[in-house]
CSV table of C-alpha atoms in Angstrom, one decimal:
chain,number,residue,atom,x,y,z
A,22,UNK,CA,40.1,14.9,36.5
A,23,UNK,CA,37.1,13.5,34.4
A,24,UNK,CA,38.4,11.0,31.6
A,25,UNK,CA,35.9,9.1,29.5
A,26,UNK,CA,38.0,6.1,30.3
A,27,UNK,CA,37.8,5.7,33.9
A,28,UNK,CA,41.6,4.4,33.7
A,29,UNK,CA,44.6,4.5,31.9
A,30,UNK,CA,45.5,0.5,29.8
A,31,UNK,CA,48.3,-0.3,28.2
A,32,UNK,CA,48.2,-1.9,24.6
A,33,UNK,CA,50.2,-4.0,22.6
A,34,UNK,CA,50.5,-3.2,19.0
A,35,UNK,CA,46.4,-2.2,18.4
A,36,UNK,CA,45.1,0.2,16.6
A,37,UNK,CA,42.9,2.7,17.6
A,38,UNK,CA,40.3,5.0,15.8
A,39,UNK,CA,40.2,9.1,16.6
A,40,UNK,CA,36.8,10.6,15.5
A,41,UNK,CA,36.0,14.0,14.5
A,42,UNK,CA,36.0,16.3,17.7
A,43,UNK,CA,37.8,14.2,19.8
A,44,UNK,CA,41.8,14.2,21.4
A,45,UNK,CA,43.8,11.3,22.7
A,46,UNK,CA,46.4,12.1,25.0
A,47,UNK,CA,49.6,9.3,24.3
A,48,UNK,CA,52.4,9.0,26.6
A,49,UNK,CA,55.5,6.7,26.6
A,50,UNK,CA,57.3,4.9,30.0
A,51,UNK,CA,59.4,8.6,30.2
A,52,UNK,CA,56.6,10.3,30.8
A,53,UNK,CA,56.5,12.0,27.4
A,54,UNK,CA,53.3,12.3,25.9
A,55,UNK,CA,51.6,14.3,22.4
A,56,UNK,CA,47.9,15.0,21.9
A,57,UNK,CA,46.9,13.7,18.5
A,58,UNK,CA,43.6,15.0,17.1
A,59,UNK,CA,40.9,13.6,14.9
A,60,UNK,CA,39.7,12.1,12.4
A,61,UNK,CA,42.2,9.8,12.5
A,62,UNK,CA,43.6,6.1,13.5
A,63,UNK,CA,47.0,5.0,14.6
A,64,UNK,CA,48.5,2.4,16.1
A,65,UNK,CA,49.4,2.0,20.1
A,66,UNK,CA,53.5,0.4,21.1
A,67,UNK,CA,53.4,-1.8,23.6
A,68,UNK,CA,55.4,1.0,25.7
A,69,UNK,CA,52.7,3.8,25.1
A,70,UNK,CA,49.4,4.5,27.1
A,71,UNK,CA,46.4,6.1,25.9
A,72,UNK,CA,43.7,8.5,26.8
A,73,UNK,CA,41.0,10.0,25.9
A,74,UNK,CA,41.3,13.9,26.9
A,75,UNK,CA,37.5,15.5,28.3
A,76,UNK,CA,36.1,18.4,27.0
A,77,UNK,CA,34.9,21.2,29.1
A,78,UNK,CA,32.3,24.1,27.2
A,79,UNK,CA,30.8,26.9,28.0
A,80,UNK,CA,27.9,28.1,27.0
A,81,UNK,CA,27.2,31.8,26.0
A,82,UNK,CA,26.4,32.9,29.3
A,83,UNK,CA,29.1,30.7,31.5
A,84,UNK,CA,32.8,31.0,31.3
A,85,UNK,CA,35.8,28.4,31.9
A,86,UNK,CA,38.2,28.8,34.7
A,87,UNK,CA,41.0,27.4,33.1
A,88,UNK,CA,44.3,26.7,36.0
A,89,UNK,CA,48.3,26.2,34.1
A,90,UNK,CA,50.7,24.6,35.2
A,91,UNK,CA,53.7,26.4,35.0
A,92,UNK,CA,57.4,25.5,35.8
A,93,UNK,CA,55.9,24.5,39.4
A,94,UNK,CA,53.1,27.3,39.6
A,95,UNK,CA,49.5,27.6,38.9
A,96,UNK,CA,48.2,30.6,36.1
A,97,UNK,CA,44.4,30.9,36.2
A,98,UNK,CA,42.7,32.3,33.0
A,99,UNK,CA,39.2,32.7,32.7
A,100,UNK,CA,37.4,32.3,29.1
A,101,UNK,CA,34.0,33.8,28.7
A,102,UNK,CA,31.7,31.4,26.3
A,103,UNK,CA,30.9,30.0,24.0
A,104,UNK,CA,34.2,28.4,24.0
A,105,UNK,CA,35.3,24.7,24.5
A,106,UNK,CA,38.9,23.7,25.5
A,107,UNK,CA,40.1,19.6,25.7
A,108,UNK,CA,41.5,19.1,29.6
A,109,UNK,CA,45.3,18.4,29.3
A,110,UNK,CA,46.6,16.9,32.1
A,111,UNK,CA,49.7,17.6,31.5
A,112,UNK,CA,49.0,21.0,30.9
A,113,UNK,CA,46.0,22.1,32.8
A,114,UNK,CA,45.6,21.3,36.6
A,115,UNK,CA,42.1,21.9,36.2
A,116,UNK,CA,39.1,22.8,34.0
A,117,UNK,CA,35.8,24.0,35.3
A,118,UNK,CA,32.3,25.9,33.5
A,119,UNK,CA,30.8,28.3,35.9
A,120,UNK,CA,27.8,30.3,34.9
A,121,UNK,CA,28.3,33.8,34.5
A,122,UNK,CA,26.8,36.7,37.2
A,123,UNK,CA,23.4,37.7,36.0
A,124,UNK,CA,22.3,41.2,37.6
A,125,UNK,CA,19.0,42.6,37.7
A,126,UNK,CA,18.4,46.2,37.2
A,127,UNK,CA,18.2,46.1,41.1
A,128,UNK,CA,21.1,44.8,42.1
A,129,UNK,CA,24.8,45.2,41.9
A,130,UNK,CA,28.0,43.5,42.5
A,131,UNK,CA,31.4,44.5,44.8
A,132,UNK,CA,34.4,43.4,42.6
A,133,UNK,CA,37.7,44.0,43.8
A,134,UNK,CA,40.6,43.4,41.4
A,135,UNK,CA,44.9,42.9,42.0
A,136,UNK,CA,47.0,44.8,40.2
A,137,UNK,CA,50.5,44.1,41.4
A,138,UNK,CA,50.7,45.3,45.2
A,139,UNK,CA,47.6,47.1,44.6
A,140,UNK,CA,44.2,46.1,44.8
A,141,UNK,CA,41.2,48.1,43.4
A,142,UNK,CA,37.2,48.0,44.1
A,143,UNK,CA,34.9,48.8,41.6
A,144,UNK,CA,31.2,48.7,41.3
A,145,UNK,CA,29.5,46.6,38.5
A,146,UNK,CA,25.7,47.8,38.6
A,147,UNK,CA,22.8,45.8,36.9
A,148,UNK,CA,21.6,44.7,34.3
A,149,UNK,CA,23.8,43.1,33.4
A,150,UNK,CA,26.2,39.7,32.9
A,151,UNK,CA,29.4,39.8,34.5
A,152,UNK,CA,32.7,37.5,34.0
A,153,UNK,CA,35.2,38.5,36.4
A,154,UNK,CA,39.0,38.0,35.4
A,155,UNK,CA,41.6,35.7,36.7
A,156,UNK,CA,42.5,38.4,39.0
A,157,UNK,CA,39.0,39.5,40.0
A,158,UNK,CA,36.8,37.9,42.9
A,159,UNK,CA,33.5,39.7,44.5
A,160,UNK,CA,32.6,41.0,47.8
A,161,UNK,CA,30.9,38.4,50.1
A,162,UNK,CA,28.6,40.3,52.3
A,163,UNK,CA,27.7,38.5,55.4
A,164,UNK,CA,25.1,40.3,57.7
A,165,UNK,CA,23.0,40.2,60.2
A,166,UNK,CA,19.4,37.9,59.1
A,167,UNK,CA,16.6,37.0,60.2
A,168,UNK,CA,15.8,33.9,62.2
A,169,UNK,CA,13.4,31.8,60.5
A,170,UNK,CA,12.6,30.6,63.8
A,171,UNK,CA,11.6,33.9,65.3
A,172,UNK,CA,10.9,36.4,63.0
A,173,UNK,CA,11.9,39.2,65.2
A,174,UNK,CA,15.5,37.9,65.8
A,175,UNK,CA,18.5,38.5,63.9
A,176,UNK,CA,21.0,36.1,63.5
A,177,UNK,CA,24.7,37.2,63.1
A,178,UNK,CA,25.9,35.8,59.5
A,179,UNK,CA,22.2,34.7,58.4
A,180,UNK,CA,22.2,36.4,55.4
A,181,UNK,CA,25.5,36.2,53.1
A,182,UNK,CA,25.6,37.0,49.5
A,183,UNK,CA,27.6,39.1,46.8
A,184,UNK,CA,24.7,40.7,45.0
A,185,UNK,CA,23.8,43.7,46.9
A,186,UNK,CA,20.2,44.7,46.3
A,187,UNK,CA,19.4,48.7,45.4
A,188,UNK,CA,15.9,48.5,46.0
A,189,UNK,CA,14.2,49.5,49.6
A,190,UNK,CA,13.6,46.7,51.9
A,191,UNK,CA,12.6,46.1,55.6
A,192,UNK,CA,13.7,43.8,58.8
A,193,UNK,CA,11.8,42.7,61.4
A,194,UNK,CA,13.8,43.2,64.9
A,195,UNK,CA,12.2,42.8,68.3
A,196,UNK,CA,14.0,45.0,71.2
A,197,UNK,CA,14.5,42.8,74.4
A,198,UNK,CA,15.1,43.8,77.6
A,199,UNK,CA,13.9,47.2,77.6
A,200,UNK,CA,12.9,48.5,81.4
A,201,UNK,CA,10.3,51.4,82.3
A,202,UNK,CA,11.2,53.6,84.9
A,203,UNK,CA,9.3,51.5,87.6
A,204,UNK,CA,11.2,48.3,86.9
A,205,UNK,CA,8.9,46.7,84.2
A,206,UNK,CA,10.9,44.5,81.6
A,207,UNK,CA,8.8,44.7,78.3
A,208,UNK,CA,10.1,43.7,74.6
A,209,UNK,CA,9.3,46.2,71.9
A,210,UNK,CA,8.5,45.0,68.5
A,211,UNK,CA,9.4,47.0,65.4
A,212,UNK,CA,9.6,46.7,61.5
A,213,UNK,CA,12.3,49.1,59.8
A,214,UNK,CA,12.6,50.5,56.6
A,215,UNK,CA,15.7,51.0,54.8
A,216,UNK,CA,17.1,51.4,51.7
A,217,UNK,CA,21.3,51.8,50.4
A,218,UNK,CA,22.2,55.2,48.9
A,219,UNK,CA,25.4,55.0,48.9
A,220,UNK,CA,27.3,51.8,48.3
A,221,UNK,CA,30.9,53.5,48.4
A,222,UNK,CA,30.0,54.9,51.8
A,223,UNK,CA,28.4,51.6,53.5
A,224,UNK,CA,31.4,49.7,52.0
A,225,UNK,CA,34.0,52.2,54.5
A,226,UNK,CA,31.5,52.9,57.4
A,227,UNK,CA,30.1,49.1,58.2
A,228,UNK,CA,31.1,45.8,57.5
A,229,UNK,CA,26.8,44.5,58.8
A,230,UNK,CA,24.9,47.9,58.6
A,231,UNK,CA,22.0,45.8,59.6
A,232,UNK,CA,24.0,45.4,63.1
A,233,UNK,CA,24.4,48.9,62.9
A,234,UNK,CA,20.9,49.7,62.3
A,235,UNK,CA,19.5,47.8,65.2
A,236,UNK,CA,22.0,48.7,67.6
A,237,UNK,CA,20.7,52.1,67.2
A,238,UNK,CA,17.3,51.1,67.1
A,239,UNK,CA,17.9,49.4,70.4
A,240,UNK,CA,19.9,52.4,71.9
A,241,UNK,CA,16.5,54.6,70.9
A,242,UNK,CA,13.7,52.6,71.6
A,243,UNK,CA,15.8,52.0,75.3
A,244,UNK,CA,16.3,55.5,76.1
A,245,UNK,CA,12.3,56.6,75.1
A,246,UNK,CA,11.1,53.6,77.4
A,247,UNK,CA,13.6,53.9,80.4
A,248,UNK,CA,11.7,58.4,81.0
A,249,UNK,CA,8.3,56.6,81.0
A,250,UNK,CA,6.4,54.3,83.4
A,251,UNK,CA,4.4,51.4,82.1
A,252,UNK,CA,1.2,53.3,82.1
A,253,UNK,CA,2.4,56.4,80.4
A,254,UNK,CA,4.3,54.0,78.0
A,255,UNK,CA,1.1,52.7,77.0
A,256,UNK,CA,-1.0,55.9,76.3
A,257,UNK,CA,2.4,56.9,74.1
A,258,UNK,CA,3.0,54.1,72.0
A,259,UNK,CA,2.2,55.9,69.1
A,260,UNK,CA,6.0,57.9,69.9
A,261,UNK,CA,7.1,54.4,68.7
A,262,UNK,CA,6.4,54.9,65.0
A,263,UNK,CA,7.4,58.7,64.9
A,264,UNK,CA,10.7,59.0,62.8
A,265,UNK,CA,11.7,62.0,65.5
A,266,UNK,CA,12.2,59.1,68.5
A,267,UNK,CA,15.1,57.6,66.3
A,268,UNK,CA,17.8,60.4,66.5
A,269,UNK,CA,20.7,58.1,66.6
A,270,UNK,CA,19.3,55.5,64.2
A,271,UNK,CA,19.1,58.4,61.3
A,272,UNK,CA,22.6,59.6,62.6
A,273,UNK,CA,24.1,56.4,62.5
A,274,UNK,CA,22.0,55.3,59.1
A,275,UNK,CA,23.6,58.7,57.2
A,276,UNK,CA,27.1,57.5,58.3
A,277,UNK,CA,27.3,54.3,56.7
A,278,UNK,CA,25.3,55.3,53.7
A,279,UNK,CA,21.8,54.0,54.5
A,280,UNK,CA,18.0,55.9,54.4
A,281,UNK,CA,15.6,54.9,57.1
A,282,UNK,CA,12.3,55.6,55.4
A,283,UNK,CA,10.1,55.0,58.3
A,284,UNK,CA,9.9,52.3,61.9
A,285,UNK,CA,6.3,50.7,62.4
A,286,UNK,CA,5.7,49.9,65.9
A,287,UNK,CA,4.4,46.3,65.7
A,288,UNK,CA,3.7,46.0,69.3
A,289,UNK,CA,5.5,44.5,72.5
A,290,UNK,CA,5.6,41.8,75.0
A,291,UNK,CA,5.5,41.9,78.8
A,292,UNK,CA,5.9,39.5,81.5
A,293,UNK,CA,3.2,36.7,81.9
A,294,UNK,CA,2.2,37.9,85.5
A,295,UNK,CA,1.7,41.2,84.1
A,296,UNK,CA,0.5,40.2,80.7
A,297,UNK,CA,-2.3,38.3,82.4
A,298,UNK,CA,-3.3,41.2,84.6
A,299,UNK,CA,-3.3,43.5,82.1
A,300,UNK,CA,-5.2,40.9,79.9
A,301,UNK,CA,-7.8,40.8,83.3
A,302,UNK,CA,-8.1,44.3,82.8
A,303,UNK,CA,-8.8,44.1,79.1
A,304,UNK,CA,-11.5,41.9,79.6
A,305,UNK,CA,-12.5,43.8,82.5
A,306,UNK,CA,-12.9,46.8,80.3
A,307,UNK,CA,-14.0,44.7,77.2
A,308,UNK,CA,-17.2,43.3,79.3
A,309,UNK,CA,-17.7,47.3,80.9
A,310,UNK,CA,-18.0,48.0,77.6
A,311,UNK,CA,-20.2,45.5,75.7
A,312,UNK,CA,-22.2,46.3,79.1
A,313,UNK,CA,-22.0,49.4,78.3
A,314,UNK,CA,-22.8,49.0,74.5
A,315,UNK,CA,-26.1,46.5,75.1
A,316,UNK,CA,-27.6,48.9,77.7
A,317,UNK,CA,-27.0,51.9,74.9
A,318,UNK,CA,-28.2,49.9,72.1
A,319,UNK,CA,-31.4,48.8,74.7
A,320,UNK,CA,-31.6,52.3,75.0
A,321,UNK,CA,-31.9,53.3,71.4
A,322,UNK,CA,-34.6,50.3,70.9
A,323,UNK,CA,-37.0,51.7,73.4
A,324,UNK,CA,-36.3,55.3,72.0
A,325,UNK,CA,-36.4,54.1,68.5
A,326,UNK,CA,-40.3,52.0,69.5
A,327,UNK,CA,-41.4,55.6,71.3
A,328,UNK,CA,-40.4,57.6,68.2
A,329,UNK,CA,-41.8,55.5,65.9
A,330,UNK,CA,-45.3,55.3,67.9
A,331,UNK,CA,-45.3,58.7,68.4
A,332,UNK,CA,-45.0,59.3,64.6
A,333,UNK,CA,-47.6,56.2,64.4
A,334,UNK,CA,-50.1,58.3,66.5
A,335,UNK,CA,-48.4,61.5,64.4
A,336,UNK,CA,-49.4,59.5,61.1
A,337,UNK,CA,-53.0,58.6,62.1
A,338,UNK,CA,-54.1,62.2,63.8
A,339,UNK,CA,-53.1,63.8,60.4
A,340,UNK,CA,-54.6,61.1,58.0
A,341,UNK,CA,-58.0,61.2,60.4
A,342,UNK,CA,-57.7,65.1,59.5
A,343,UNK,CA,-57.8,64.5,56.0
A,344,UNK,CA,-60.1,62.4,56.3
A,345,UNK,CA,-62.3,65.0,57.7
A,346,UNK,CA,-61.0,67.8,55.8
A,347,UNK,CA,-61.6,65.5,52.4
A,348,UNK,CA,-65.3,65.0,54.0
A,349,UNK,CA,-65.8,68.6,54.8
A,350,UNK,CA,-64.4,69.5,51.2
A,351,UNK,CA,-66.8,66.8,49.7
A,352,UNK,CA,-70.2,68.2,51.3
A,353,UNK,CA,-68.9,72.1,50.6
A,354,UNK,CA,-68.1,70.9,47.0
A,355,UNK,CA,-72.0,69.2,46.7
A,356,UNK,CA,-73.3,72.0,48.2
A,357,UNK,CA,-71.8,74.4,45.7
A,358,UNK,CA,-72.5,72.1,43.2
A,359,UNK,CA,-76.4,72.2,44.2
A,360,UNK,CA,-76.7,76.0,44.7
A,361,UNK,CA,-74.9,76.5,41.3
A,362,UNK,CA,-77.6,73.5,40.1
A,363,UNK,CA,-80.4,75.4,41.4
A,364,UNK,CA,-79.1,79.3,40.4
A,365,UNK,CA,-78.8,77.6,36.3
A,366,UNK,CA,-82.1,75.9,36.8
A,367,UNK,CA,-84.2,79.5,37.8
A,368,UNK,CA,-82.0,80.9,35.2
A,369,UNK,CA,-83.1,78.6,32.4
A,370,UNK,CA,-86.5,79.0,33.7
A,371,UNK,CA,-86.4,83.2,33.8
A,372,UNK,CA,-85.0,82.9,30.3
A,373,UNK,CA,-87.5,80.2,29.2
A,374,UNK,CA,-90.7,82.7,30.6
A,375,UNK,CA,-88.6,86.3,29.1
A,376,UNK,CA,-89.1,83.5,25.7
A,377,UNK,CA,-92.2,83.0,25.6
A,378,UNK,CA,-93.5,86.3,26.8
A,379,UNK,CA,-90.7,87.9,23.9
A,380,UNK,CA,-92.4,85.4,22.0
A,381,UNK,CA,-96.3,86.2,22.4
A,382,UNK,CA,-94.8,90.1,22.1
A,383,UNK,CA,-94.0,89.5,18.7
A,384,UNK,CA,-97.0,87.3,17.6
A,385,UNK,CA,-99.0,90.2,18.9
A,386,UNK,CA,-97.1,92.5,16.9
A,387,UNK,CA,-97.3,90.3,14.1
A,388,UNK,CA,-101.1,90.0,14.1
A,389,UNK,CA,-101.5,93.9,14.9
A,390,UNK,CA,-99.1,94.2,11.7
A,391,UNK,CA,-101.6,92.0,9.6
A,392,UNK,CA,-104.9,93.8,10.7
A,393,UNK,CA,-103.3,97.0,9.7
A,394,UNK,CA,-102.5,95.8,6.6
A,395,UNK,CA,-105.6,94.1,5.9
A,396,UNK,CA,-107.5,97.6,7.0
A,397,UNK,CA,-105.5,99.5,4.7
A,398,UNK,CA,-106.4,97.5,2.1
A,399,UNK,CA,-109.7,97.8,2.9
A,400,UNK,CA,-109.4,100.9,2.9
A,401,UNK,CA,-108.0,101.0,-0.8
A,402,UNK,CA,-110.7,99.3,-1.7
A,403,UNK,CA,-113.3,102.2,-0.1
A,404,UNK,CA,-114.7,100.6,2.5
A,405,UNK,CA,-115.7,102.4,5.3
A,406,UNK,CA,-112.9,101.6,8.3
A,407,UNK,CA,-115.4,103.1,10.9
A,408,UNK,CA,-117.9,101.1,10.3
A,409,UNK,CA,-116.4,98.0,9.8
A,410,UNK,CA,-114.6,98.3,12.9
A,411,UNK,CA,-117.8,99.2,14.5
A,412,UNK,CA,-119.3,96.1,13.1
A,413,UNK,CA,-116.8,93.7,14.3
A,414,UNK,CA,-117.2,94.9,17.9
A,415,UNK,CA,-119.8,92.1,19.3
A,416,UNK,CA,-122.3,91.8,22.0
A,417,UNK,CA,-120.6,90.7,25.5
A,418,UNK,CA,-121.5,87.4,26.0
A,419,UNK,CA,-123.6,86.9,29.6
A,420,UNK,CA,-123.9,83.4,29.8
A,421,UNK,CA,-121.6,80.2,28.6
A,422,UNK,CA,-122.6,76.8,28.3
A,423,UNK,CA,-120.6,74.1,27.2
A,424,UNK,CA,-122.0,70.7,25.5
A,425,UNK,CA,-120.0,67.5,26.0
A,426,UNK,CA,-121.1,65.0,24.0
A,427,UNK,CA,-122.0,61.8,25.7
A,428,UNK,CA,-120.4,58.0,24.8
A,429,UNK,CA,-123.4,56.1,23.9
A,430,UNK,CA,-123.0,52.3,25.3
């Protein structure tokens, strides 16, 4: 019980001072007692004790579980807030504020509830804020979970919890123990993927379905491993993530309401001897094949010089041919140029000398023209053509001689 006053004191003849909100609880030497409420003040016997009564409130998402007593029994009524109620302890046995059940879209709760000699399960799905009644109390789900220690191990009871989650989720679960056909323990490591489809159904077929899964997992995974020899189990691992190795996990899944959306083969173990033999081989293999890798890429350097001088030599036999081409093209171009230089030059000249001879032509015309005219106009004038023509025809001359006159000094 928690009282303001951490004990009960008796009085004589005082007064004492109720405030607004508050209860006092006052009982005589018979065990008797009356809650008196304020505001108020009255005045304590010596017989009488006093008390000051708690009070217990509950918010809007919390509720009071509220325990009677009743000729000798308990009743239990729950309140859902906001509500208060003043702790009576000669009428309550106990008061205590719990916080409602918040659900997420994703999750939902198991509620069973008594009726009589009957008891009925319901499902309360999210979202959601759930109060139960006095006569209501959840499903506690306690399954298989992981070890925090080892991820791969699975701990019976290490995961309990009345919210049941609706959304897909995975485990991690190594399978020990699991021989080949020629007597090699190995450990096979595996993630699975499930998700609840149907609550009703897991609820009748399983009280851990993650036991369930991985006991089927197990059974699987054992029976693949125990038809192959180490080296054939190797070259099949892949078999390990193909949903059509797990025959019983999806039989066993679809009985107790489960869907196995896929297993990822994570890997496995082997023993040390063997582990460091195969890891000799490895780096056996690994070195083979840097080897292996060098001498290629050595390889691809000396083809890759040889190509490149080859199209060096390539690159300089065709620019050294047009070079010589561009040279050949030059002196044909000057050459052309000079003939057509030479064919414009004796065809100005040939058009220069058709000129001047087209030219002397018509001054000879012209001065025939103008000593025809002038003869016809002598002619007009009466003068005798014949004769004057006659008389302008002069003796040959036999001898020239030429005079130069002389500088004098």
């Amino acid at each position: 019980k928690l009282l303001l006053h951490s004990s009960k004191k008796t009085y004589s003849e005082m007064p004492l001072t109720i405030y607004e909100g508050e209860r006092y609880l006052i009982t005589n030497t018979r065990g008797v007692g009356h809650v008196v409420r304020g505001p108020t003040r009255i005045y304590i016997k010596p017989s009488e004790e006093f008390q000051r009564l708690a009070r217990r409130s509950a918010g809007p998402d919390q509720y009071l579980i509220i325990r009677f007593r009743e000729l000798g029994q308990i009743r239990i009524e729950h309140r859902h807030g906001p509500c208060s109620e003043f702790e009576n302890p000669l009428v309550h046995e106990s008061i205590t504020v719990k916080n409602a059940v918040k659900l997420n879209s994703n999750e939902m709760l198991v509620v069973y509830k008594q009726e009589q000699e009957f008891i009925q399960r319901r499902l309360v799905p999210g979202p959601a804020t759930f109060v139960p009644e006095s006569n209501e109390w959840f499903h506690e789900f306690e399954w298989h979970g992981q070890d925090q220690e080892n991820i791969g191990k699975l701990r019976p009871g290490g995961h309990q919890f009345t919210k049941l989650q609706m959304i897909p989720s995975q485990i991690y679960y190594d399978v020990t123990e699991v021989r080949t056909n020629d007597d090699i323990l190995i450990e096979i490591q595996l993630m699975l993927f499930y998700e609840i489809s149907d609550v009703d159904k897991m609820l009748n077929g399983s009280t851990d379905p993650i036991a369930d899964l991985i006991n089927a997992v197990a059974s699987d995974v054992i029976s693949f491993v125990s038809s192959l020899s180490y080296q054939d189990f190797l070259r099949q691992t892949e078999l390990l993530s193909d949903m059509k190795t797990y025959v019983q996990l999806e039989n066993r899944a679809g009985k107790i309401g489960c869907t196995i959306s896929n297993v990822v083969y994570r890997g496995y173990k082997a023993p040390a001897k063997l582990q460091q033999v195969q890891l000799n081989a490895i780096t056996s293999r690994t070195n083979l094949k840097i080897k292996n890798e060098l001498d290629n890429m050595s390889n691809e350097i000396t083809s890759f010089k040889l190509t490149k001088e080859m199209d060096r030599l390539d690159l300089k036999q065709q620019v050294d041919q047009l070079r010589s081409e561009m040279r050949h093209a030059i002196d044909h171009a000057a050459k052309e140029q000079e003939i057509t230089l030479n064919q414009m030059k004796h065809q100005a000249a040939i058009e220069v000398e058709d000129s001047l001879a087209a030219h002397k032509l018509e001054m000879k015309r012209s001065d025939k023209d103008l000593e025809i005219r002038f003869l016809k106009e002598l002619k007009s004038l009466g003068v005798d053509i014949n004769a004057y023509l006659k008389g302008q025809q002069e003796t040959p001359v036999a001898e020239e001689i030429q005079i130069h006159p002389t500088t004098m000094l």
